[in-house]
Short mmCIF file of C-alpha atoms in Angstrom, two decimals:
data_model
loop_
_atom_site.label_atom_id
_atom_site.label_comp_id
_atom_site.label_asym_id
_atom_site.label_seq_id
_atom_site.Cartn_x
_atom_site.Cartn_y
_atom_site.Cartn_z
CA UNK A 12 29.11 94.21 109.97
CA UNK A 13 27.86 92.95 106.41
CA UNK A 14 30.03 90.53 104.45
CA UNK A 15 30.68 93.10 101.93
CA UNK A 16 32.09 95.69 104.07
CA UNK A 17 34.59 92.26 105.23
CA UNK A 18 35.49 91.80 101.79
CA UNK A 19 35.85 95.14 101.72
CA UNK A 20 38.52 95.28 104.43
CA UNK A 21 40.34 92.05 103.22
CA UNK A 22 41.08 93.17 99.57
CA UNK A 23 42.50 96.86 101.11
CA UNK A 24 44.60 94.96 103.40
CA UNK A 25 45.62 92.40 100.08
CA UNK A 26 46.38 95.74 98.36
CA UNK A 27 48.54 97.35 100.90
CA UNK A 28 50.55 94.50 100.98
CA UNK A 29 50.50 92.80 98.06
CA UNK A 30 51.84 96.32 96.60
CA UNK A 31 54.47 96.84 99.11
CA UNK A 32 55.71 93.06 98.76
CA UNK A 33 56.12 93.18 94.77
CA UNK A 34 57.45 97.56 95.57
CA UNK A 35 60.12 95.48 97.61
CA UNK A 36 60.94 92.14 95.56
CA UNK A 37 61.62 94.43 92.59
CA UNK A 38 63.60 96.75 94.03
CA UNK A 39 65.40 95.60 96.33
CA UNK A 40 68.12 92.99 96.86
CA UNK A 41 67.99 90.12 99.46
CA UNK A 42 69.39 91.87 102.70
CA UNK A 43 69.75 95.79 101.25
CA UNK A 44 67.96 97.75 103.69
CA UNK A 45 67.36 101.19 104.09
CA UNK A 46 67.43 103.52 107.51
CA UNK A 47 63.82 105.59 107.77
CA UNK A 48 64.49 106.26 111.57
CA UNK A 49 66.86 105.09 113.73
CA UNK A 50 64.21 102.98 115.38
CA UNK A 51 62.61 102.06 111.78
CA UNK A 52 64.20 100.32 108.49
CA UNK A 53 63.08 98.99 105.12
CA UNK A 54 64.76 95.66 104.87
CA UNK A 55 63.97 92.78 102.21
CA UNK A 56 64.26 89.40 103.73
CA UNK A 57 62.86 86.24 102.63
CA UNK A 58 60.80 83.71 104.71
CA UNK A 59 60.96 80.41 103.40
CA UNK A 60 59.30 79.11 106.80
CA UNK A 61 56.81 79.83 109.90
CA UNK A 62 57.27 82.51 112.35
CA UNK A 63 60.84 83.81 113.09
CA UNK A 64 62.21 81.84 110.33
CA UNK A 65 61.45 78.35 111.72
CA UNK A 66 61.02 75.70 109.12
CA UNK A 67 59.42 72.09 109.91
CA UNK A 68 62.35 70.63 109.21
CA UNK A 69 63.95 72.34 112.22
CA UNK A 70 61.49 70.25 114.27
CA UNK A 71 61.39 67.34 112.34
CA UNK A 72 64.62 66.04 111.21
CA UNK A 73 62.99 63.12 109.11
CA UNK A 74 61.55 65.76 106.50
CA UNK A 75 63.44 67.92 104.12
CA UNK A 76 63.17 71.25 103.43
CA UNK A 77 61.19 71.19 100.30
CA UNK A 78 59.13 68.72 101.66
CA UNK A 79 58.58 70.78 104.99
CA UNK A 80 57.73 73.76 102.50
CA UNK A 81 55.17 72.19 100.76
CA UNK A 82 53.47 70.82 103.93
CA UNK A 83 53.45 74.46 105.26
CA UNK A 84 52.24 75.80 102.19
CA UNK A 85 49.13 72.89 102.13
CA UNK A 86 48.31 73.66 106.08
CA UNK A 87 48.11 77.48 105.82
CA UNK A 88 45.89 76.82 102.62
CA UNK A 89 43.65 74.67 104.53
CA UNK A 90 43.53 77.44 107.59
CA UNK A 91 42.81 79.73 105.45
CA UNK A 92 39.93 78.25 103.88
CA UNK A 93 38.65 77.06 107.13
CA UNK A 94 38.52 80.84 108.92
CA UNK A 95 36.75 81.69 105.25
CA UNK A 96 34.03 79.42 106.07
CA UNK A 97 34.41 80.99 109.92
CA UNK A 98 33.54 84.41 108.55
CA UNK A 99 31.05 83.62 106.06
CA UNK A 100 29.39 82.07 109.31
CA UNK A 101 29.85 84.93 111.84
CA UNK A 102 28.32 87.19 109.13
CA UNK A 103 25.38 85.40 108.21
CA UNK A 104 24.37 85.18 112.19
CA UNK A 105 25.23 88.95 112.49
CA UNK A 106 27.93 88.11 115.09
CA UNK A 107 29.66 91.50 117.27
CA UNK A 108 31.33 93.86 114.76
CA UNK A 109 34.15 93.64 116.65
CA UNK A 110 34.55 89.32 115.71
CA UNK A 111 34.21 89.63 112.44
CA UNK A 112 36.82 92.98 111.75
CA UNK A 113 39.01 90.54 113.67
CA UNK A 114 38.12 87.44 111.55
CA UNK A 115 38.59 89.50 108.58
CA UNK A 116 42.11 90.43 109.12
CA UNK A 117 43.20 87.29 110.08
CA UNK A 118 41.96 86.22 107.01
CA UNK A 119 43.28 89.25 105.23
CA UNK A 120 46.51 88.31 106.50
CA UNK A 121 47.12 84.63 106.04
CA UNK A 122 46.07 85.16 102.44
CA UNK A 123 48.58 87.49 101.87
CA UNK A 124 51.35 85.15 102.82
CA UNK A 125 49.73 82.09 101.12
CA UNK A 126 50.15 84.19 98.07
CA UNK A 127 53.83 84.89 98.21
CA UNK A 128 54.07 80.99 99.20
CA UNK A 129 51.98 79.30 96.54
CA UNK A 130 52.91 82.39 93.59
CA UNK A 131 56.15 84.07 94.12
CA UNK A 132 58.55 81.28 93.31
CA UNK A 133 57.10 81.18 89.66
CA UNK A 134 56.22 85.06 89.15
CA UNK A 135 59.67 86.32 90.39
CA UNK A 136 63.48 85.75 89.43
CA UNK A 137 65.48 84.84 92.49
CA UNK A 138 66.28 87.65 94.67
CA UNK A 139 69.99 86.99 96.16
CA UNK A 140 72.51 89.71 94.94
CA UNK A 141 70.19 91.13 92.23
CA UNK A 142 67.18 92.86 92.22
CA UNK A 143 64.27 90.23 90.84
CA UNK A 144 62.64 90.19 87.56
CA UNK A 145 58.49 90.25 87.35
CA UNK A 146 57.67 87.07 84.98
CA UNK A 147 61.11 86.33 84.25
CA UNK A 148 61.94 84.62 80.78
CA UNK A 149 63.59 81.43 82.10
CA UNK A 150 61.41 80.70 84.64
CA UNK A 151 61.15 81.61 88.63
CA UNK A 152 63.30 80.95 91.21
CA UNK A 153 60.80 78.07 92.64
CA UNK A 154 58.47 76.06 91.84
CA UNK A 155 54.08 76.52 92.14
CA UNK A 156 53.59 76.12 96.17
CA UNK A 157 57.73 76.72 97.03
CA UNK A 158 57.55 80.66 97.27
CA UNK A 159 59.12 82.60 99.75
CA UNK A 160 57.34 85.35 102.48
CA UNK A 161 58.53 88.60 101.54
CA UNK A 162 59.57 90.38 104.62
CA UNK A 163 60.37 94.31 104.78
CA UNK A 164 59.12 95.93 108.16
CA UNK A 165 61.76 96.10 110.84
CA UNK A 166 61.83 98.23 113.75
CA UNK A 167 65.53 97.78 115.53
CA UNK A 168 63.57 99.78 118.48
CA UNK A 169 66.53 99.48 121.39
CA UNK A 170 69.87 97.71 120.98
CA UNK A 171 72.83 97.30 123.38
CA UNK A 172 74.57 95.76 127.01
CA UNK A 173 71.69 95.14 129.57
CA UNK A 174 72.82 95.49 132.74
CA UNK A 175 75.22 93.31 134.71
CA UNK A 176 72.59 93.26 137.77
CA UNK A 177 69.79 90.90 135.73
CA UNK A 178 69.87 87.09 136.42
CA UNK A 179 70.75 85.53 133.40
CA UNK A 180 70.89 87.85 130.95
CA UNK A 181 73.07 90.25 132.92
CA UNK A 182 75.79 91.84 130.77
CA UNK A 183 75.13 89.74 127.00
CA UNK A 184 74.29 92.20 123.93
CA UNK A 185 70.21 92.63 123.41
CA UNK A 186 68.57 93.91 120.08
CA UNK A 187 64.33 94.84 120.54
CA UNK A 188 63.55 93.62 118.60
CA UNK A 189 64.89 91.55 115.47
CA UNK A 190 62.02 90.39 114.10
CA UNK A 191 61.41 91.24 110.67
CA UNK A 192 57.74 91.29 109.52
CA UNK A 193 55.45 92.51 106.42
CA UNK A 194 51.15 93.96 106.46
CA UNK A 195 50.23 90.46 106.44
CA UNK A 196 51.74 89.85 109.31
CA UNK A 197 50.98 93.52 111.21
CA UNK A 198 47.32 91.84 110.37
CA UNK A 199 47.14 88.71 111.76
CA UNK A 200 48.79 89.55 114.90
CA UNK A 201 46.50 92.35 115.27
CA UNK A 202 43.17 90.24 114.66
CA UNK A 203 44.51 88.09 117.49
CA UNK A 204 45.68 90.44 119.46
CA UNK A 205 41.99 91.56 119.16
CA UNK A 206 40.38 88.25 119.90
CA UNK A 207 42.49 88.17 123.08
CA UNK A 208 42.23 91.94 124.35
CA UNK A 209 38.63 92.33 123.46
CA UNK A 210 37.35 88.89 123.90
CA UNK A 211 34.28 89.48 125.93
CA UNK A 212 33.09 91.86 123.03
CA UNK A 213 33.69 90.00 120.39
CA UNK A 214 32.26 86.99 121.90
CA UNK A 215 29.21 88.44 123.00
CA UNK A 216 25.92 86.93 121.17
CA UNK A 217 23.28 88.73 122.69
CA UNK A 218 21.35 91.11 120.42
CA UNK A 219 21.80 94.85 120.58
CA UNK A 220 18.00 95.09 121.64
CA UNK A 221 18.67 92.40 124.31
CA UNK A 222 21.36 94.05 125.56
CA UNK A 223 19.90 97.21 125.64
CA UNK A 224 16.58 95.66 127.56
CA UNK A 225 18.77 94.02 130.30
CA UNK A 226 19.74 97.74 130.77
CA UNK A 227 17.09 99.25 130.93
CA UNK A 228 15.72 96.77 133.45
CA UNK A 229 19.18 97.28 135.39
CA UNK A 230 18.71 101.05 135.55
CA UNK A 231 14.96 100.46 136.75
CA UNK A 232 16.11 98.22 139.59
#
């Protein structure tokens, strides 16, 4: 796969969510949701963390939470630019197709949320019992690097009692799952999920014409 169709893939992933995060933050109010399916909803939350909500200052008492923001912000930049440089490399030494769609979504992804994290604080009004204002007159709700994730995907799958016979768990209320998630996200997970699943394939550096020879000999013997 050629660099350009990469680029290709990352700004239509940047699209779809980019359009569907600003659809959202100017539309919606922190918390409404709405009920597509019973297993599927729209519902705006903010992320002003890592993964599930988590913030550095949950792990690290000593730093506040703007502080913790800011260092979050400055490490997913720096990611970010480093699986760039990762792609740029796979795709100048014609790496497995499969590596580099994986690369690229990764990339695709973690863009998208650097975006919202580094932008959104300055382009939008605050979100919490109003619907937000694009390039509001008296500023954003946040400072350049401060934004929040914008969050909308949530799939409330299964909900209820489990069972009293499981260990542990036997009888306490379970949701599948809570977790709620944006394209960005959908992305990234799914370029590792990739990496993981298929990691033999993407991986693989022989040529196509070695490959094919080492067949061929295979089939002879």
């Amino acid at each position: 796969m050629s660099l350009k169709k990469a680029l290709f893939i990352i700004i239509l992933i940047l699209l779809i969510d980019q359009i569907s995060k600003i659809y959202i933050k100017t539309h919606f109010a922190l918390n409404d949701d709405i009920t597509v399916f019973s297993w599927f909803k729209i519902a705006f939350v903010e992320n002003d963390g890592m993964a599930w909500g988590t913030k550095l200052s949950d792990f690290f008492t000593f730093i506040s939470d703007r502080s913790a923001k800011l260092i979050l912000t400055l490490f997913r930049i720096v990611a970010v630019t480093c699986i760039g440089f990762w792609l740029v490399d796979v795709t100048k030494k014609k790496k497995s197709k499969t590596l580099i769609f994986a690369i690229s979504i990764i990339f695709a992804g973690a863009l998208g949320n650097i975006i919202d994290s580094v932008f959104y604080g300055v382009l939008f009004s605050d979100s919490d019992m109003q619907i937000a204002t694009f390039l509001p007159e008296g500023g954003g709700y946040a400072e350049v690097f401060h934004g929040k994730v914008v969050d909308m995907l949530h799939f409330p799958i299964w909900s209820g009692v489990l069972p009293e016979w499981l260990p542990f768990f036997g009888g306490k209320y379970f949701s599948f799952f809570d977790p709620v998630f944006n394209v960005a996200d959908i992305a990234i997970s799914t370029g590792i999920g990739i990496l993981i699943v298929f990691n033999k394939k993407a991986f693989n550096d022989k040529p196509k014409t070695e490959i094919h020879d080492s067949e061929s000999h295979n089939n002879l013997t």
